[in-house]
Amino acid sequence: MRHIFTYIILYMTLSTAITGCASNDRENVPGPVAQFLSEYFPLQAVTECSYDDNTYHVKLRNSFSLIFDDRYHWISINGYGNTLPEMFLFDELPPALYNYLQELSLTTQVYAVTHDRFVYHAMLLDSSITYTIATGIVTPDKPTSTPLSDNHS
């Protein structure tokens, strides 16, 4: 009987620890970031959320890694083999870049995006596309020779 009680306590402790991680990390996500996730990644559980160097790092279960600045604006999203939601691309990319992707039927082939004050980069499986904010010019880049990676891991 004592062993059964011990196993029950052990099971309850482990199940709480496993489910508690996702719950705690979801609670650590700032409100604007949580709303962004609800809008574009509604069925994805948050497995990690941290803040350092004025950026929020959010990882979703078995897929996306997102980086937000200290004003809660996304600066990098990597699907790690999963393509980004088309609604995200439509809403968040400059219209010229989105239209370029759409004209070439590439909106379902974007695996990662980054941007800063000067440029947006959309990474496809074996190439990338750059949009320069100052000029509004969309430029296909040379094919990538390495898999997409997130240097912020």
Short mmCIF file of N, CA and C in Angstrom, two decimals, residues 33-113:
data_model
loop_
_atom_site.label_atom_id
_atom_site.label_comp_id
_atom_site.label_asym_id
_atom_site.label_seq_id
_atom_site.Cartn_x
_atom_site.Cartn_y
_atom_site.Cartn_z
N VAL A 33 2.49 40.44 -26.84
CA VAL A 33 3.07 39.26 -27.48
C VAL A 33 2.05 38.12 -27.46
N ALA A 34 1.37 37.95 -26.34
CA ALA A 34 0.34 36.90 -26.24
C ALA A 34 -0.76 37.14 -27.26
N GLN A 35 -1.15 38.38 -27.47
CA GLN A 35 -2.18 38.69 -28.47
C GLN A 35 -1.68 38.36 -29.87
N PHE A 36 -0.43 38.69 -30.16
CA PHE A 36 0.19 38.37 -31.46
C PHE A 36 0.17 36.86 -31.67
N LEU A 37 0.55 36.11 -30.65
CA LEU A 37 0.56 34.65 -30.75
C LEU A 37 -0.85 34.11 -30.96
N SER A 38 -1.82 34.66 -30.26
CA SER A 38 -3.21 34.22 -30.42
C SER A 38 -3.71 34.47 -31.83
N GLU A 39 -3.27 35.56 -32.42
CA GLU A 39 -3.74 35.91 -33.75
C GLU A 39 -3.11 35.05 -34.84
N TYR A 40 -1.81 34.84 -34.77
CA TYR A 40 -1.10 34.16 -35.86
C TYR A 40 -0.70 32.72 -35.56
N PHE A 41 -0.62 32.34 -34.31
CA PHE A 41 -0.23 30.99 -33.93
C PHE A 41 -1.17 30.48 -32.83
N PRO A 42 -2.47 30.46 -33.08
CA PRO A 42 -3.45 30.21 -32.01
C PRO A 42 -3.39 28.83 -31.38
N LEU A 43 -2.96 27.84 -32.08
CA LEU A 43 -2.97 26.48 -31.54
C LEU A 43 -1.60 26.03 -31.05
N GLN A 44 -0.65 26.93 -30.98
CA GLN A 44 0.71 26.58 -30.57
C GLN A 44 0.92 26.90 -29.09
N ALA A 45 1.40 25.94 -28.36
CA ALA A 45 1.70 26.14 -26.94
C ALA A 45 3.07 26.80 -26.78
N VAL A 46 3.19 27.68 -25.84
CA VAL A 46 4.46 28.33 -25.53
C VAL A 46 5.26 27.39 -24.63
N THR A 47 6.50 27.09 -25.05
CA THR A 47 7.35 26.23 -24.23
C THR A 47 8.43 27.01 -23.51
N GLU A 48 8.72 28.22 -24.02
CA GLU A 48 9.76 29.03 -23.40
C GLU A 48 9.48 30.49 -23.66
N CYS A 49 9.73 31.31 -22.67
CA CYS A 49 9.66 32.76 -22.85
C CYS A 49 10.71 33.39 -21.94
N SER A 50 11.60 34.16 -22.55
CA SER A 50 12.63 34.81 -21.75
C SER A 50 12.86 36.23 -22.27
N TYR A 51 13.48 37.04 -21.42
CA TYR A 51 13.78 38.42 -21.77
C TYR A 51 15.24 38.69 -21.45
N ASP A 52 15.99 39.11 -22.48
CA ASP A 52 17.37 39.54 -22.25
C ASP A 52 17.80 40.44 -23.40
N ASP A 53 18.74 41.29 -23.13
CA ASP A 53 19.25 42.24 -24.12
C ASP A 53 18.13 43.01 -24.83
N ASN A 54 17.13 43.42 -24.06
CA ASN A 54 16.00 44.19 -24.58
C ASN A 54 15.17 43.45 -25.62
N THR A 55 15.20 42.13 -25.60
CA THR A 55 14.39 41.33 -26.52
C THR A 55 13.70 40.20 -25.77
N TYR A 56 12.50 39.88 -26.24
CA TYR A 56 11.76 38.73 -25.73
C TYR A 56 11.97 37.58 -26.70
N HIS A 57 12.31 36.42 -26.16
CA HIS A 57 12.49 35.20 -26.95
C HIS A 57 11.37 34.25 -26.58
N VAL A 58 10.60 33.84 -27.58
CA VAL A 58 9.48 32.95 -27.34
C VAL A 58 9.64 31.74 -28.25
N LYS A 59 9.52 30.56 -27.65
CA LYS A 59 9.56 29.32 -28.43
C LYS A 59 8.21 28.63 -28.29
N LEU A 60 7.73 28.14 -29.41
CA LEU A 60 6.47 27.41 -29.43
C LEU A 60 6.77 25.92 -29.58
N ARG A 61 5.90 25.11 -29.05
CA ARG A 61 6.12 23.67 -29.03
C ARG A 61 6.37 23.12 -30.43
N ASN A 62 7.49 22.45 -30.59
CA ASN A 62 7.86 21.74 -31.81
C ASN A 62 7.87 22.61 -33.07
N SER A 63 8.12 23.90 -32.94
CA SER A 63 8.12 24.67 -34.17
C SER A 63 8.79 26.02 -34.05
N PHE A 64 8.04 27.05 -33.96
CA PHE A 64 8.49 28.41 -34.17
C PHE A 64 9.29 29.00 -33.02
N SER A 65 10.23 29.85 -33.40
CA SER A 65 10.98 30.66 -32.46
C SER A 65 10.76 32.11 -32.89
N LEU A 66 10.33 32.93 -31.95
CA LEU A 66 10.01 34.33 -32.25
C LEU A 66 10.81 35.24 -31.35
N ILE A 67 11.24 36.35 -31.90
CA ILE A 67 11.96 37.35 -31.13
C ILE A 67 11.23 38.67 -31.29
N PHE A 68 10.98 39.34 -30.16
CA PHE A 68 10.30 40.62 -30.13
C PHE A 68 11.21 41.64 -29.46
N ASP A 69 11.10 42.90 -29.88
CA ASP A 69 11.87 43.94 -29.22
C ASP A 69 11.18 44.35 -27.92
N ASP A 70 11.75 45.30 -27.23
CA ASP A 70 11.20 45.70 -25.93
C ASP A 70 9.89 46.50 -26.05
N ARG A 71 9.47 46.80 -27.28
CA ARG A 71 8.17 47.43 -27.51
C ARG A 71 7.16 46.40 -28.03
N TYR A 72 7.54 45.13 -27.97
CA TYR A 72 6.69 43.99 -28.34
C TYR A 72 6.44 43.87 -29.84
N HIS A 73 7.32 44.42 -30.67
CA HIS A 73 7.21 44.26 -32.11
C HIS A 73 8.12 43.10 -32.52
N TRP A 74 7.64 42.23 -33.40
CA TRP A 74 8.46 41.10 -33.83
C TRP A 74 9.66 41.60 -34.63
N ILE A 75 10.79 40.94 -34.46
CA ILE A 75 11.97 41.26 -35.25
C ILE A 75 12.51 40.02 -35.97
N SER A 76 12.11 38.84 -35.51
CA SER A 76 12.56 37.62 -36.16
C SER A 76 11.57 36.49 -35.84
N ILE A 77 11.23 35.72 -36.88
CA ILE A 77 10.39 34.54 -36.69
C ILE A 77 10.96 33.44 -37.56
N ASN A 78 11.27 32.31 -36.93
CA ASN A 78 11.83 31.17 -37.64
C ASN A 78 10.92 29.97 -37.42
N GLY A 79 10.49 29.35 -38.50
CA GLY A 79 9.59 28.21 -38.43
C GLY A 79 10.29 26.89 -38.24
N TYR A 80 11.62 26.85 -38.34
CA TYR A 80 12.38 25.60 -38.21
C TYR A 80 11.74 24.47 -39.00
N GLY A 81 11.55 24.70 -40.29
CA GLY A 81 10.97 23.69 -41.17
C GLY A 81 9.49 23.86 -41.40
N ASN A 82 8.84 24.68 -40.62
CA ASN A 82 7.42 24.98 -40.83
C ASN A 82 7.32 26.33 -41.53
N THR A 83 6.38 26.43 -42.46
CA THR A 83 6.20 27.71 -43.14
C THR A 83 5.37 28.65 -42.27
N LEU A 84 5.58 29.92 -42.48
CA LEU A 84 4.88 30.94 -41.70
C LEU A 84 3.45 31.09 -42.20
N PRO A 85 2.53 31.42 -41.29
CA PRO A 85 1.13 31.60 -41.70
C PRO A 85 0.99 32.71 -42.74
N GLU A 86 0.22 32.44 -43.78
CA GLU A 86 0.05 33.42 -44.85
C GLU A 86 -0.61 34.70 -44.34
N MET A 87 -1.51 34.58 -43.38
CA MET A 87 -2.15 35.78 -42.83
C MET A 87 -1.12 36.67 -42.14
N PHE A 88 -0.14 36.07 -41.46
CA PHE A 88 0.95 36.85 -40.86
C PHE A 88 1.70 37.60 -41.95
N LEU A 89 2.05 36.90 -43.03
CA LEU A 89 2.80 37.54 -44.12
C LEU A 89 2.00 38.70 -44.70
N PHE A 90 0.72 38.50 -44.92
CA PHE A 90 -0.14 39.54 -45.48
C PHE A 90 -0.22 40.76 -44.55
N ASP A 91 -0.41 40.50 -43.27
CA ASP A 91 -0.59 41.59 -42.30
C ASP A 91 0.71 42.30 -41.93
N GLU A 92 1.80 41.57 -41.85
CA GLU A 92 3.01 42.12 -41.23
C GLU A 92 4.15 42.49 -42.19
N LEU A 93 4.12 41.99 -43.41
CA LEU A 93 5.18 42.36 -44.36
C LEU A 93 4.75 43.60 -45.14
N PRO A 94 5.72 44.38 -45.61
CA PRO A 94 5.37 45.52 -46.47
C PRO A 94 4.61 45.01 -47.70
N PRO A 95 3.61 45.76 -48.16
CA PRO A 95 2.81 45.30 -49.30
C PRO A 95 3.64 44.92 -50.53
N ALA A 96 4.69 45.67 -50.83
CA ALA A 96 5.51 45.34 -52.01
C ALA A 96 6.17 43.97 -51.87
N LEU A 97 6.64 43.65 -50.69
CA LEU A 97 7.26 42.34 -50.46
C LEU A 97 6.21 41.24 -50.53
N TYR A 98 5.09 41.45 -49.87
CA TYR A 98 4.03 40.43 -49.92
C TYR A 98 3.55 40.22 -51.36
N ASN A 99 3.34 41.30 -52.10
CA ASN A 99 2.88 41.18 -53.49
C ASN A 99 3.89 40.42 -54.35
N TYR A 100 5.18 40.68 -54.12
CA TYR A 100 6.23 39.96 -54.84
C TYR A 100 6.14 38.47 -54.55
N LEU A 101 6.01 38.11 -53.28
CA LEU A 101 5.88 36.70 -52.90
C LEU A 101 4.63 36.09 -53.53
N GLN A 102 3.55 36.83 -53.50
CA GLN A 102 2.28 36.32 -54.03
C GLN A 102 2.35 36.13 -55.55
N GLU A 103 2.94 37.09 -56.27
CA GLU A 103 3.05 36.99 -57.72
C GLU A 103 3.85 35.76 -58.15
N LEU A 104 4.82 35.38 -57.36
CA LEU A 104 5.65 34.20 -57.68
C LEU A 104 5.15 32.94 -56.99
N SER A 105 3.97 33.02 -56.36
CA SER A 105 3.37 31.88 -55.64
C SER A 105 4.31 31.35 -54.56
N LEU A 106 4.93 32.26 -53.82
CA LEU A 106 5.89 31.88 -52.78
C LEU A 106 5.36 32.10 -51.36
N THR A 107 4.13 32.56 -51.21
CA THR A 107 3.62 32.87 -49.87
C THR A 107 3.51 31.62 -48.99
N THR A 108 3.46 30.46 -49.58
CA THR A 108 3.39 29.22 -48.79
C THR A 108 4.77 28.57 -48.64
N GLN A 109 5.81 29.32 -48.99
CA GLN A 109 7.17 28.76 -48.94
C GLN A 109 8.12 29.59 -48.10
N VAL A 110 7.58 30.46 -47.25
CA VAL A 110 8.42 31.31 -46.40
C VAL A 110 8.61 30.61 -45.05
N TYR A 111 9.87 30.33 -44.70
CA TYR A 111 10.19 29.60 -43.48
C TYR A 111 10.67 30.50 -42.34
N ALA A 112 11.12 31.70 -42.69
CA ALA A 112 11.61 32.61 -41.66
C ALA A 112 11.58 34.04 -42.19
N VAL A 113 11.43 34.99 -41.29
CA VAL A 113 11.50 36.40 -41.65
C VAL A 113 12.24 37.15 -40.54
#
